[in-house]
Amino acid sequence: MTPLDPLAARIGDIPLITQEKAVRAKSRDFFWYSPVLKSRLDDVTAEAVVAPRSEAEVVTVLAACHDLDIPVTPRGGGTGNYGQAMPLAGGVVLDMARMTRILELRPGRVVTEAGALMGDIDTAARAELGEELRLHPSTRETATIAGFVAGGSGGVGSIRWGMLAEPGNILRLRIATMESTPRLIDLTGEEIAQVHHAYGVTGVITEVEMPLAPAPDWVEMLIAWPGWTDALAAGHRIACAEGLWLKQLAAVEAPAPHAYFLRHRKFLDAGDNLLCLMVAPNSADALAGLAAGMGGTMRYRSDTAPQDARAGLPHLHHLAWNHTTLRALKTDPEITYLQMGYPEGREIETCAEIARRYPDEIVNHVEFTRSGGRVRFGSLPMVRFTTEARLVALMLELEAMGCPIWNPHAHTLEEGNHRDADPAQIALKKANDPKGLLNPGKMIGWEDPGYRYDPRGGYAYAATGRAVS
Ligand SMILES: Cc1cc2nc3c(=O)[nH]c(=O)nc-3n(C[C@H](O)[C@H](O)[C@H](O)COP(=O)(O)OP(=O)(O)OC[C@H]3O[C@@H](n4cnc5c(N)ncnc54)[C@H](O)[C@@H]3O)c2cc1C
């Protein structure tokens, strides 16, 4: 009799995987993006993977695991890059990848099961309605919609629609609770906030309703400037131009574009500071004219480039968001990254100061987004990694310059979101997961309700058995 036998007996024919290699593969996400998490979480593994095929099966699994005191870590595509989907306390990985049905598709909205891939949702919505999801991460093709809601924050589309947390960007979530008799709860409006970006600790999402937006044939553009701050100023001006219909706008500092965008390199010069854009066809000429007037050189434009020049190129969104870091990592494994903001109104001068202070340590990457009626500079700078101690010191130096850091080298909600323990979220967890079995180790407030944000990170969850410096 193994500890999993009672579980197998309770869940009947719901797929249960115990083969060690397969379990280990499903116990890992993109945690290795961070050298800090890589050293700390490399040995983490679950005991089994359970793969429900329907909401009813999710309920069966949660009830059984609750009664048997088995920790459950939900998993979508496993593309999260802070170890959010790593089963720190062992137990079961709840693999949602078989729940992929699109349940309803009508103008302006889509309802799907949790495990639907965003690329598949976009393909179906475009074919049927000429629409698409408002937002997707740069991992659209491999990430699930519920994984994005539970683990992500924004992405392609955020220049037009803001971050995922903006009211209206998630319409409804259905969650299953972790109790002897799990409840199914539909959340709308402000209730969504305690489940969005909560890493599944407050409930397992079974169904998602999202708004759709018109889907033109986006034109991809790469526009270059010799100067970094000139590229940023142009990006800001373009982002503020209300008449331009944009889907994506990032600025990447030299030498990263030429050094790391290998398949686009043939269009680029070594010193290019690059704006990476997706724009609707009816805005493309106006955008090109505006950029030229600000001294930009069009390096690539998908609607005018010859067919043979376009062959084999990745989507432009695969140069942006965390894919910029991925491209850097593929060429230079010593690169890591941060996630940060800038002091309001001093964004460009702060970027210039960072370039001046850290010429050998930071190559910057800014994602322009919108929130609260303003254009924002979000940043995913590429950082040359030496030691964890130096990375922490760098984060503290940047914070002292007025740049808030959302620490991507931490697997907890509080450290990653730059916040204290949240009593409302703890209360919801108590109601929905009274035994604390959902994704243990990701919510410091569950173990320490008085926790105050520490910018140095390094929270040690006991079950990983890891001493933390
Ligand atoms: C190269 C790269 C680029 C990226 N770009 C972006 C980006 O542009 N924007 C962005 O926001 N993120 C980005 N990410 C992070 C990640 O890809 C996205 O957040 C993605 O949407 C996660 O989806 P997933 O299905 O892979 O989720 P997973 O990684 O499987 O899970 C993410 C979290 O959600 C929880 N979860 C999964 N399914 C459920 C469920 N049904 N119910 C409750 N909890 C659940 C998991 O436990 C985990 O905590 C990037 C990552 C990489 C590696």
Short mmCIF file of C-alpha atoms and ligand atoms in Angstrom, two decimals:
data_model
loop_
_atom_site.label_atom_id
_atom_site.label_comp_id
_atom_site.label_asym_id
_atom_site.label_seq_id
_atom_site.Cartn_x
_atom_site.Cartn_y
_atom_site.Cartn_z
CA MET A 1 0.00 0.00 0.00
CA THR A 2 1.53 3.38 -1.04
CA PRO A 3 0.28 6.75 0.27
CA LEU A 4 -1.28 7.29 -3.15
CA ASP A 5 -3.46 4.15 -3.05
CA PRO A 6 -6.28 5.80 -1.09
CA LEU A 7 -6.22 8.69 -3.58
CA ALA A 8 -6.35 6.31 -6.54
CA ALA A 9 -9.30 4.55 -4.91
CA ARG A 10 -11.16 7.84 -4.40
CA ILE A 11 -10.68 9.29 -7.90
CA GLY A 12 -11.55 6.19 -9.96
CA ASP A 13 -10.56 6.50 -13.63
CA ILE A 14 -9.34 10.11 -13.47
CA PRO A 15 -5.79 9.97 -14.94
CA LEU A 16 -3.21 9.60 -12.14
CA ILE A 17 0.44 9.63 -13.15
CA THR A 18 3.13 8.36 -10.78
CA GLN A 19 5.98 7.58 -13.18
CA GLU A 20 8.90 9.51 -11.66
CA LYS A 21 10.22 11.20 -14.81
CA ALA A 22 6.76 12.32 -15.93
CA VAL A 23 5.91 13.64 -12.47
CA ARG A 24 9.17 15.56 -12.26
CA ALA A 25 8.59 17.14 -15.68
CA LYS A 26 5.15 18.38 -14.58
CA SER A 27 6.63 19.61 -11.28
CA ARG A 28 8.77 22.22 -13.04
CA ASP A 29 7.98 25.54 -14.64
CA PHE A 30 10.26 28.30 -15.92
CA PHE A 31 11.69 28.84 -12.39
CA TRP A 32 15.16 28.32 -13.89
CA TYR A 33 14.83 31.79 -15.46
CA SER A 34 16.05 33.00 -12.10
CA PRO A 35 19.50 31.78 -10.99
CA VAL A 36 18.32 32.29 -7.40
CA LEU A 37 15.21 30.12 -7.77
CA LYS A 38 17.13 27.61 -9.86
CA SER A 39 19.52 26.86 -7.04
CA ARG A 40 16.77 26.89 -4.44
CA LEU A 41 14.00 24.86 -6.14
CA ASP A 42 15.83 22.47 -8.43
CA ASP A 43 14.99 19.38 -6.32
CA VAL A 44 11.29 20.15 -5.89
CA THR A 45 8.93 17.45 -7.10
CA ALA A 46 5.41 16.21 -6.50
CA GLU A 47 4.46 12.60 -5.70
CA ALA A 48 1.90 12.37 -8.49
CA VAL A 49 0.13 14.24 -11.26
CA VAL A 50 -3.64 14.13 -11.56
CA ALA A 51 -5.20 15.30 -14.83
CA PRO A 52 -8.94 15.97 -14.59
CA ARG A 53 -10.95 16.15 -17.80
CA SER A 54 -13.91 18.16 -16.51
CA GLU A 55 -15.03 20.46 -13.73
CA ALA A 56 -16.78 17.53 -12.03
CA GLU A 57 -13.46 15.64 -11.98
CA VAL A 58 -11.68 18.67 -10.46
CA VAL A 59 -14.26 18.60 -7.66
CA THR A 60 -13.70 14.86 -7.10
CA VAL A 61 -9.92 15.31 -6.91
CA LEU A 62 -10.09 18.30 -4.55
CA ALA A 63 -12.51 16.54 -2.20
CA ALA A 64 -10.28 13.45 -2.06
CA CYS A 65 -7.07 15.44 -1.53
CA HIS A 66 -8.75 17.52 1.15
CA ASP A 67 -9.88 14.45 3.07
CA LEU A 68 -6.49 12.75 2.66
CA ASP A 69 -4.47 15.90 3.56
CA ILE A 70 -2.65 15.91 0.21
CA PRO A 71 -1.27 19.28 -1.00
CA VAL A 72 -2.45 20.28 -4.49
CA THR A 73 -0.60 22.62 -6.85
CA PRO A 74 -2.61 23.63 -9.94
CA ARG A 75 -0.73 23.77 -13.22
CA GLY A 76 -1.60 25.15 -16.65
CA GLY A 77 1.13 25.28 -19.28
CA GLY A 78 3.92 25.51 -16.68
CA THR A 79 5.34 28.69 -18.27
CA GLY A 80 5.28 30.74 -15.05
CA ASN A 81 8.73 32.16 -14.41
CA TYR A 82 8.74 32.60 -10.62
CA GLY A 83 8.29 28.96 -9.65
CA GLN A 84 4.58 29.64 -9.01
CA ALA A 85 3.58 26.19 -10.24
CA MET A 86 6.31 24.29 -8.31
CA PRO A 87 4.86 21.85 -5.75
CA LEU A 88 6.95 23.01 -2.77
CA ALA A 89 5.23 20.64 -0.34
CA GLY A 90 5.10 17.67 -2.73
CA GLY A 91 1.66 16.08 -3.01
CA VAL A 92 -0.23 16.32 -6.27
CA VAL A 93 0.19 18.52 -9.32
CA LEU A 94 -3.30 19.21 -10.70
CA ASP A 95 -2.65 19.29 -14.42
CA MET A 96 -5.42 21.34 -16.07
CA ALA A 97 -4.08 20.79 -19.60
CA ARG A 98 -6.91 18.41 -20.59
CA MET A 99 -9.67 20.95 -19.87
CA THR A 100 -9.41 22.86 -23.13
CA ARG A 101 -12.99 23.31 -24.34
CA ILE A 102 -14.26 26.64 -25.60
CA LEU A 103 -17.74 26.72 -24.09
CA GLU A 104 -19.16 29.90 -25.59
CA LEU A 105 -18.00 32.34 -28.24
CA ARG A 106 -20.07 35.41 -29.04
CA PRO A 107 -19.29 38.98 -30.07
CA GLY A 108 -17.17 40.61 -27.37
CA ARG A 109 -16.76 37.63 -25.04
CA VAL A 110 -15.50 34.06 -24.73
CA VAL A 111 -16.08 31.41 -22.06
CA THR A 112 -13.58 28.55 -21.82
CA GLU A 113 -12.43 25.78 -19.56
CA ALA A 114 -9.36 26.62 -17.51
CA GLY A 115 -6.79 24.75 -19.58
CA ALA A 116 -7.54 26.28 -23.00
CA LEU A 117 -4.38 27.67 -24.62
CA MET A 118 -4.61 31.36 -25.45
CA GLY A 119 -3.28 30.75 -28.96
CA ASP A 120 -6.17 28.32 -29.58
CA ILE A 121 -8.72 30.78 -28.17
CA ASP A 122 -7.37 33.51 -30.47
CA THR A 123 -7.46 31.20 -33.50
CA ALA A 124 -11.10 30.22 -32.82
CA ALA A 125 -12.25 33.77 -32.05
CA ARG A 126 -10.56 35.17 -35.16
CA ALA A 127 -12.04 32.50 -37.41
CA GLU A 128 -15.56 32.80 -36.05
CA LEU A 129 -15.88 36.49 -35.11
CA GLY A 130 -12.82 38.38 -36.42
CA GLU A 131 -11.96 38.99 -32.74
CA GLU A 132 -9.24 37.98 -30.26
CA LEU A 133 -8.36 38.16 -26.57
CA ARG A 134 -7.61 41.73 -25.48
CA LEU A 135 -4.39 40.66 -23.77
CA HIS A 136 -2.04 37.74 -23.85
CA PRO A 137 1.40 37.00 -22.43
CA SER A 138 4.22 36.53 -24.92
CA THR A 139 3.78 32.80 -24.17
CA ARG A 140 0.34 32.86 -25.88
CA GLU A 141 0.92 29.60 -27.77
CA THR A 142 1.91 27.49 -24.71
CA ALA A 143 0.17 29.12 -21.74
CA THR A 144 -3.39 28.47 -20.55
CA ILE A 145 -6.01 31.11 -19.95
CA ALA A 146 -6.41 30.23 -16.24
CA GLY A 147 -2.62 30.11 -15.80
CA PHE A 148 -2.48 33.65 -17.20
CA VAL A 149 -5.25 34.81 -14.86
CA ALA A 150 -3.71 33.07 -11.81
CA GLY A 151 -0.03 33.62 -12.56
CA GLY A 152 0.35 36.45 -15.07
CA SER A 153 -0.11 40.19 -15.00
CA GLY A 154 -0.28 41.68 -18.48
CA GLY A 155 1.41 41.58 -21.83
CA VAL A 156 0.70 42.06 -25.49
CA GLY A 157 -2.36 44.33 -25.60
CA SER A 158 -1.51 46.16 -22.36
CA ILE A 159 -0.55 49.29 -24.33
CA ARG A 160 -4.23 49.51 -25.34
CA TRP A 161 -6.14 47.74 -22.53
CA GLY A 162 -3.90 48.13 -19.48
CA MET A 163 -2.83 45.30 -17.22
CA LEU A 164 -4.99 42.24 -16.57
CA ALA A 165 -6.04 43.64 -13.17
CA GLU A 166 -7.82 46.64 -14.77
CA PRO A 167 -11.59 46.40 -14.23
CA GLY A 168 -13.22 44.80 -17.28
CA ASN A 169 -10.21 42.75 -18.44
CA ILE A 170 -11.48 39.58 -16.70
CA LEU A 171 -15.26 39.19 -16.78
CA ARG A 172 -15.91 36.11 -14.66
CA LEU A 173 -14.02 33.27 -13.01
CA ARG A 174 -15.44 30.06 -11.64
CA ILE A 175 -13.40 28.52 -8.85
CA ALA A 176 -13.64 25.25 -6.97
CA THR A 177 -12.82 25.35 -3.25
CA MET A 178 -10.58 22.88 -1.39
CA GLU A 179 -13.05 21.34 1.08
CA SER A 180 -14.63 17.98 1.81
CA THR A 181 -17.50 19.08 -0.40
CA PRO A 182 -15.93 21.62 -2.75
CA ARG A 183 -18.11 24.58 -3.68
CA LEU A 184 -18.17 26.08 -7.18
CA ILE A 185 -18.23 29.86 -6.94
CA ASP A 186 -18.66 32.36 -9.79
CA LEU A 187 -16.70 35.56 -9.18
CA THR A 188 -17.32 38.86 -10.95
CA GLY A 189 -16.29 42.48 -10.46
CA GLU A 190 -14.08 43.23 -7.50
CA GLU A 191 -14.24 39.62 -6.18
CA ILE A 192 -11.91 38.64 -9.04
CA ALA A 193 -8.96 40.53 -7.52
CA GLN A 194 -8.29 37.95 -4.78
CA VAL A 195 -7.99 35.12 -7.30
CA HIS A 196 -6.25 36.98 -10.13
CA HIS A 197 -2.45 36.65 -9.72
CA ALA A 198 -2.97 34.62 -6.52
CA TYR A 199 -1.12 31.52 -7.85
CA GLY A 200 -4.18 29.34 -7.17
CA VAL A 201 -3.92 29.60 -3.38
CA THR A 202 -7.51 30.83 -2.98
CA GLY A 203 -9.23 28.33 -5.29
CA VAL A 204 -8.82 26.29 -8.46
CA ILE A 205 -10.14 28.08 -11.54
CA THR A 206 -12.29 25.78 -13.65
CA GLU A 207 -13.88 28.26 -16.06
CA VAL A 208 -12.96 31.71 -17.36
CA GLU A 209 -14.96 34.39 -19.16
CA MET A 210 -12.87 37.03 -20.96
CA PRO A 211 -13.66 40.06 -23.12
CA LEU A 212 -12.71 39.99 -26.80
CA ALA A 213 -11.53 42.85 -29.03
CA PRO A 214 -11.47 43.36 -32.82
CA ALA A 215 -8.58 41.49 -34.48
CA PRO A 216 -7.06 43.33 -37.44
CA ASP A 217 -4.11 41.82 -39.32
CA TRP A 218 -1.51 43.43 -37.06
CA VAL A 219 1.46 45.00 -38.81
CA GLU A 220 4.80 44.31 -37.08
CA MET A 221 7.46 47.03 -37.05
CA LEU A 222 11.02 47.44 -35.81
CA ILE A 223 12.16 51.07 -35.72
CA ALA A 224 15.69 52.08 -34.67
CA TRP A 225 17.37 55.09 -33.05
CA PRO A 226 21.08 55.57 -32.34
CA GLY A 227 20.33 57.01 -28.88
CA TRP A 228 18.57 55.10 -26.06
CA THR A 229 16.74 58.09 -24.61
CA ASP A 230 15.70 59.20 -28.11
CA ALA A 231 14.10 55.78 -28.65
CA LEU A 232 12.34 56.05 -25.27
CA ALA A 233 11.08 59.58 -25.97
CA ALA A 234 9.77 58.44 -29.35
CA GLY A 235 8.14 55.39 -27.76
CA HIS A 236 6.43 57.58 -25.20
CA ARG A 237 5.18 60.01 -27.85
CA ILE A 238 3.83 57.10 -29.96
CA ALA A 239 2.21 55.51 -26.89
CA CYS A 240 0.47 58.82 -26.11
CA ALA A 241 -0.84 59.31 -29.68
CA GLU A 242 -4.49 58.41 -29.10
CA GLY A 243 -5.29 58.00 -32.80
CA LEU A 244 -2.79 55.19 -33.33
CA TRP A 245 -4.31 51.73 -32.81
CA LEU A 246 -1.48 49.81 -31.15
CA LYS A 247 -1.28 46.30 -29.73
CA GLN A 248 2.34 46.21 -28.58
CA LEU A 249 5.10 48.72 -27.91
CA ALA A 250 8.45 47.91 -26.32
CA ALA A 251 11.82 49.67 -26.32
CA VAL A 252 14.98 47.54 -26.19
CA GLU A 253 18.36 49.14 -25.50
CA ALA A 254 21.46 48.52 -27.64
CA PRO A 255 23.26 46.17 -27.95
CA ALA A 256 20.46 43.69 -27.07
CA PRO A 257 18.47 43.77 -30.35
CA HIS A 258 21.43 43.02 -32.60
CA ALA A 259 23.07 40.69 -30.07
CA TYR A 260 20.01 38.63 -29.17
CA PHE A 261 17.30 38.91 -31.88
CA LEU A 262 19.17 36.44 -34.03
CA ARG A 263 16.59 35.82 -36.76
CA HIS A 264 15.85 39.55 -37.11
CA ARG A 265 19.55 40.46 -37.00
CA LYS A 266 19.75 40.73 -40.80
CA PHE A 267 17.59 43.88 -40.59
CA LEU A 268 19.50 45.51 -37.69
CA ASP A 269 22.67 47.49 -36.96
CA ALA A 270 24.84 46.79 -33.91
CA GLY A 271 24.03 50.12 -32.24
CA ASP A 272 20.26 50.00 -32.73
CA ASN A 273 18.00 51.00 -29.83
CA LEU A 274 14.79 49.48 -31.02
CA LEU A 275 11.05 50.05 -30.75
CA CYS A 276 9.14 46.79 -31.31
CA LEU A 277 5.56 47.52 -32.35
CA MET A 278 2.35 45.88 -33.45
CA VAL A 279 -0.06 48.32 -35.08
CA ALA A 280 -3.36 48.06 -36.98
CA PRO A 281 -3.03 48.40 -40.79
CA ASN A 282 -5.00 51.64 -40.80
CA SER A 283 -2.51 53.22 -38.37
CA ALA A 284 0.70 51.88 -39.92
CA ASP A 285 1.49 54.77 -42.28
CA ALA A 286 0.68 57.42 -39.69
CA LEU A 287 2.95 55.65 -37.19
CA ALA A 288 5.77 55.29 -39.73
CA GLY A 289 5.54 59.01 -40.54
CA LEU A 290 5.54 60.02 -36.87
CA ALA A 291 8.58 57.83 -36.14
CA ALA A 292 10.50 59.14 -39.17
CA GLY A 293 9.78 62.71 -38.03
CA MET A 294 11.44 61.85 -34.70
CA GLY A 295 14.57 60.48 -36.39
CA GLY A 296 13.65 56.78 -36.36
CA THR A 297 14.77 54.41 -39.10
CA MET A 298 12.30 51.72 -40.15
CA ARG A 299 14.31 48.48 -40.01
CA TYR A 300 11.46 46.06 -40.65
CA ARG A 301 7.80 46.38 -41.54
CA SER A 302 5.83 43.17 -42.06
CA ASP A 303 3.30 44.56 -44.56
CA THR A 304 5.96 45.79 -47.00
CA ALA A 305 8.83 43.31 -46.43
CA PRO A 306 9.24 40.79 -49.26
CA GLN A 307 7.93 37.30 -48.58
CA ASP A 308 11.42 35.73 -48.57
CA ALA A 309 12.66 38.27 -45.98
CA ARG A 310 9.75 37.40 -43.67
CA ALA A 311 10.20 33.62 -43.96
CA GLY A 312 11.27 31.95 -40.72
CA LEU A 313 10.86 35.02 -38.50
CA PRO A 314 9.27 34.52 -35.08
CA HIS A 315 6.15 36.56 -34.20
CA LEU A 316 7.07 40.02 -32.98
CA HIS A 317 5.53 39.22 -29.59
CA HIS A 318 8.29 36.64 -29.24
CA LEU A 319 10.77 39.54 -29.01
CA ALA A 320 8.84 41.27 -26.22
CA TRP A 321 7.94 40.91 -22.54
CA ASN A 322 9.81 37.97 -21.02
CA HIS A 323 10.72 36.64 -24.44
CA THR A 324 13.32 39.44 -24.67
CA THR A 325 15.02 37.87 -21.65
CA LEU A 326 14.61 34.38 -23.12
CA ARG A 327 16.41 35.45 -26.31
CA ALA A 328 19.20 36.99 -24.23
CA LEU A 329 19.50 33.85 -22.08
CA LYS A 330 19.78 31.64 -25.15
CA THR A 331 22.81 33.62 -26.34
CA ASP A 332 24.30 34.53 -22.97
CA PRO A 333 23.44 32.24 -20.00
CA GLU A 334 24.85 34.78 -17.52
CA ILE A 335 21.94 37.13 -18.15
CA THR A 336 19.14 37.41 -15.67
CA TYR A 337 16.47 40.10 -15.24
CA LEU A 338 14.38 42.29 -12.97
CA GLN A 339 10.84 43.67 -13.11
CA MET A 340 10.48 47.29 -12.14
CA GLY A 341 8.75 50.61 -12.52
CA TYR A 342 9.98 54.22 -12.54
CA PRO A 343 9.27 57.37 -10.58
CA GLU A 344 6.27 59.03 -12.23
CA GLY A 345 7.24 61.90 -14.53
CA ARG A 346 10.97 61.04 -14.35
CA GLU A 347 10.93 57.82 -16.35
CA ILE A 348 13.29 58.79 -19.18
CA GLU A 349 15.80 60.60 -16.98
CA THR A 350 15.84 57.59 -14.63
CA CYS A 351 16.47 55.23 -17.57
CA ALA A 352 19.34 57.53 -18.62
CA GLU A 353 20.73 57.46 -15.07
CA ILE A 354 20.56 53.65 -15.00
CA ALA A 355 22.41 53.47 -18.34
CA ARG A 356 25.08 55.82 -16.94
CA ARG A 357 25.47 54.00 -13.58
CA TYR A 358 25.37 50.40 -14.78
CA PRO A 359 26.91 50.25 -18.28
CA ASP A 360 28.30 46.74 -17.74
CA GLU A 361 25.51 45.33 -15.60
CA ILE A 362 22.16 46.41 -17.10
CA VAL A 363 20.80 46.49 -20.64
CA ASN A 364 17.33 47.95 -20.39
CA HIS A 365 14.00 46.86 -21.85
CA VAL A 366 10.89 48.98 -21.36
CA GLU A 367 7.32 47.82 -21.99
CA PHE A 368 4.89 50.70 -22.47
CA THR A 369 1.48 50.03 -20.91
CA ARG A 370 -1.55 52.08 -19.94
CA SER A 371 -3.18 52.44 -16.56
CA GLY A 372 -5.25 55.01 -14.74
CA GLY A 373 -5.52 57.09 -17.92
CA ARG A 374 -1.73 57.38 -18.33
CA VAL A 375 1.01 55.72 -20.30
CA ARG A 376 3.36 53.80 -17.97
CA PHE A 377 6.93 52.60 -18.36
CA GLY A 378 7.23 49.01 -17.07
CA SER A 379 10.68 47.53 -17.27
CA LEU A 380 12.21 44.08 -17.65
CA PRO A 381 15.90 45.04 -17.66
CA MET A 382 18.44 42.38 -18.55
CA VAL A 383 21.03 42.08 -15.79
CA ARG A 384 24.44 40.44 -15.85
CA PHE A 385 24.31 37.98 -12.94
CA THR A 386 27.29 37.52 -10.65
CA THR A 387 26.03 36.56 -7.18
CA GLU A 388 22.72 36.58 -5.34
CA ALA A 389 24.18 39.12 -2.89
CA ARG A 390 25.00 41.53 -5.74
CA LEU A 391 21.54 41.04 -7.27
CA VAL A 392 19.90 41.95 -3.95
CA ALA A 393 22.21 44.98 -3.57
CA LEU A 394 21.29 46.10 -7.11
CA MET A 395 17.57 45.82 -6.32
CA LEU A 396 18.05 47.97 -3.22
CA GLU A 397 20.03 50.56 -5.20
CA LEU A 398 17.31 50.76 -7.85
CA GLU A 399 14.60 51.04 -5.19
CA ALA A 400 16.60 53.91 -3.67
CA MET A 401 16.44 55.62 -7.09
CA GLY A 402 12.63 55.46 -6.85
CA CYS A 403 12.16 52.34 -9.00
CA PRO A 404 9.77 49.84 -7.37
CA ILE A 405 10.94 46.24 -7.90
CA TRP A 406 8.55 43.33 -8.34
CA ASN A 407 11.10 40.71 -7.39
CA PRO A 408 11.11 37.93 -10.02
CA HIS A 409 13.61 35.91 -7.95
CA ALA A 410 11.01 35.03 -5.32
CA HIS A 411 8.20 32.45 -5.43
CA THR A 412 5.86 34.18 -2.99
CA LEU A 413 2.94 36.47 -3.71
CA GLU A 414 4.10 39.12 -1.26
CA GLU A 415 7.72 39.40 -2.41
CA GLY A 416 6.79 39.22 -6.10
CA ASN A 417 4.12 41.88 -5.72
CA HIS A 418 5.99 44.24 -3.41
CA ARG A 419 3.42 44.05 -0.63
CA ASP A 420 2.70 43.04 2.95
CA ALA A 421 0.53 40.07 3.95
CA ASP A 422 -3.05 40.82 2.83
CA PRO A 423 -5.68 40.10 5.53
CA ALA A 424 -8.54 39.96 2.98
CA GLN A 425 -6.73 37.37 0.88
CA ILE A 426 -5.84 35.33 3.98
CA ALA A 427 -9.51 35.41 5.04
CA LEU A 428 -10.61 34.17 1.61
CA LYS A 429 -8.05 31.37 1.77
CA LYS A 430 -9.33 30.36 5.22
CA ALA A 431 -12.84 30.12 3.78
CA ASN A 432 -11.91 28.32 0.55
CA ASP A 433 -8.93 26.21 1.69
CA PRO A 434 -9.19 25.84 5.47
CA LYS A 435 -6.40 23.24 5.67
CA GLY A 436 -3.99 25.36 3.59
CA LEU A 437 -3.46 22.61 1.03
CA LEU A 438 -3.63 24.72 -2.16
CA ASN A 439 -0.17 25.52 -3.53
CA PRO A 440 1.60 25.66 -0.13
CA GLY A 441 4.57 27.97 0.28
CA LYS A 442 3.40 30.69 -2.10
CA MET A 443 1.57 32.93 0.40
CA ILE A 444 3.77 34.14 3.26
CA GLY A 445 0.70 35.62 5.00
CA TRP A 446 -0.73 32.13 5.52
CA GLU A 447 2.24 31.21 7.71
CA ASP A 448 3.01 34.72 8.99
CA PRO A 449 -0.05 37.03 8.90
CA GLY A 450 2.10 39.89 10.23
CA TYR A 451 4.64 39.69 7.39
CA ARG A 452 5.94 43.09 6.17
CA TYR A 453 7.44 43.37 2.70
CA ASP A 454 11.20 42.85 2.63
CA PRO A 455 12.82 44.01 -0.64
CA ARG A 456 15.72 41.59 -0.12
CA GLY A 457 13.43 38.60 -0.79
CA GLY A 458 14.68 35.18 0.27
CA TYR A 459 11.63 33.99 2.23
CA ALA A 460 12.28 30.37 3.19
CA TYR A 461 9.35 27.98 3.02
CA ALA A 462 10.08 25.16 5.45
CA ALA A 463 8.87 22.31 3.25
CA THR A 464 11.51 22.98 0.58
CA GLY A 465 14.04 22.16 3.30
CA ARG A 466 16.33 24.84 1.97
CA ALA A 467 18.44 27.15 4.07
CA VAL A 468 18.28 30.66 2.70
CA SER A 469 21.10 33.15 2.89
C1 LIG B 1 9.33 33.45 -22.12
C2 LIG B 1 8.26 33.86 -21.16
C3 LIG B 1 7.47 34.97 -21.47
C4 LIG B 1 6.45 35.39 -20.58
N1 LIG B 1 5.71 36.50 -20.89
C5 LIG B 1 4.75 36.90 -20.02
C6 LIG B 1 3.95 38.06 -20.30
O1 LIG B 1 4.08 38.69 -21.35
N2 LIG B 1 3.03 38.42 -19.38
C7 LIG B 1 2.80 37.71 -18.24
O2 LIG B 1 1.93 38.08 -17.45
N3 LIG B 1 3.51 36.60 -17.98
C8 LIG B 1 4.46 36.19 -18.83
N4 LIG B 1 5.17 35.05 -18.56
C9 LIG B 1 4.78 34.20 -17.43
C10 LIG B 1 3.76 33.10 -17.87
O3 LIG B 1 4.09 32.60 -19.13
C11 LIG B 1 2.36 33.62 -17.98
O4 LIG B 1 1.95 34.26 -16.83
C12 LIG B 1 1.38 32.51 -18.37
O5 LIG B 1 0.14 33.09 -18.62
C13 LIG B 1 1.21 31.42 -17.32
O6 LIG B 1 0.29 30.48 -17.84
P1 LIG B 1 0.51 28.91 -17.63
O7 LIG B 1 -0.69 28.22 -18.19
O8 LIG B 1 1.81 28.48 -18.15
O9 LIG B 1 0.47 28.87 -16.06
P2 LIG B 1 1.36 28.00 -15.04
O10 LIG B 1 2.79 28.42 -15.14
O11 LIG B 1 1.07 26.58 -15.21
O12 LIG B 1 0.74 28.50 -13.67
C14 LIG B 1 0.89 29.82 -13.26
C15 LIG B 1 0.29 29.96 -11.85
O13 LIG B 1 -1.12 29.81 -11.95
C16 LIG B 1 -1.56 28.70 -11.15
N5 LIG B 1 -2.63 28.04 -11.92
C17 LIG B 1 -2.54 27.45 -13.14
N6 LIG B 1 -3.74 27.00 -13.52
C18 LIG B 1 -4.61 27.30 -12.52
C19 LIG B 1 -5.99 27.07 -12.30
N7 LIG B 1 -6.76 26.46 -13.21
N8 LIG B 1 -6.54 27.51 -11.14
C20 LIG B 1 -5.80 28.14 -10.21
N9 LIG B 1 -4.49 28.37 -10.35
C21 LIG B 1 -3.90 27.96 -11.49
C22 LIG B 1 -0.34 27.83 -10.92
O14 LIG B 1 -0.40 27.12 -9.69
C23 LIG B 1 0.76 28.89 -10.86
O15 LIG B 1 0.81 29.44 -9.58
C24 LIG B 1 6.22 34.65 -19.40
C25 LIG B 1 7.00 33.53 -19.10
C26 LIG B 1 8.01 33.13 -19.96
C27 LIG B 1 8.81 31.92 -19.63
#
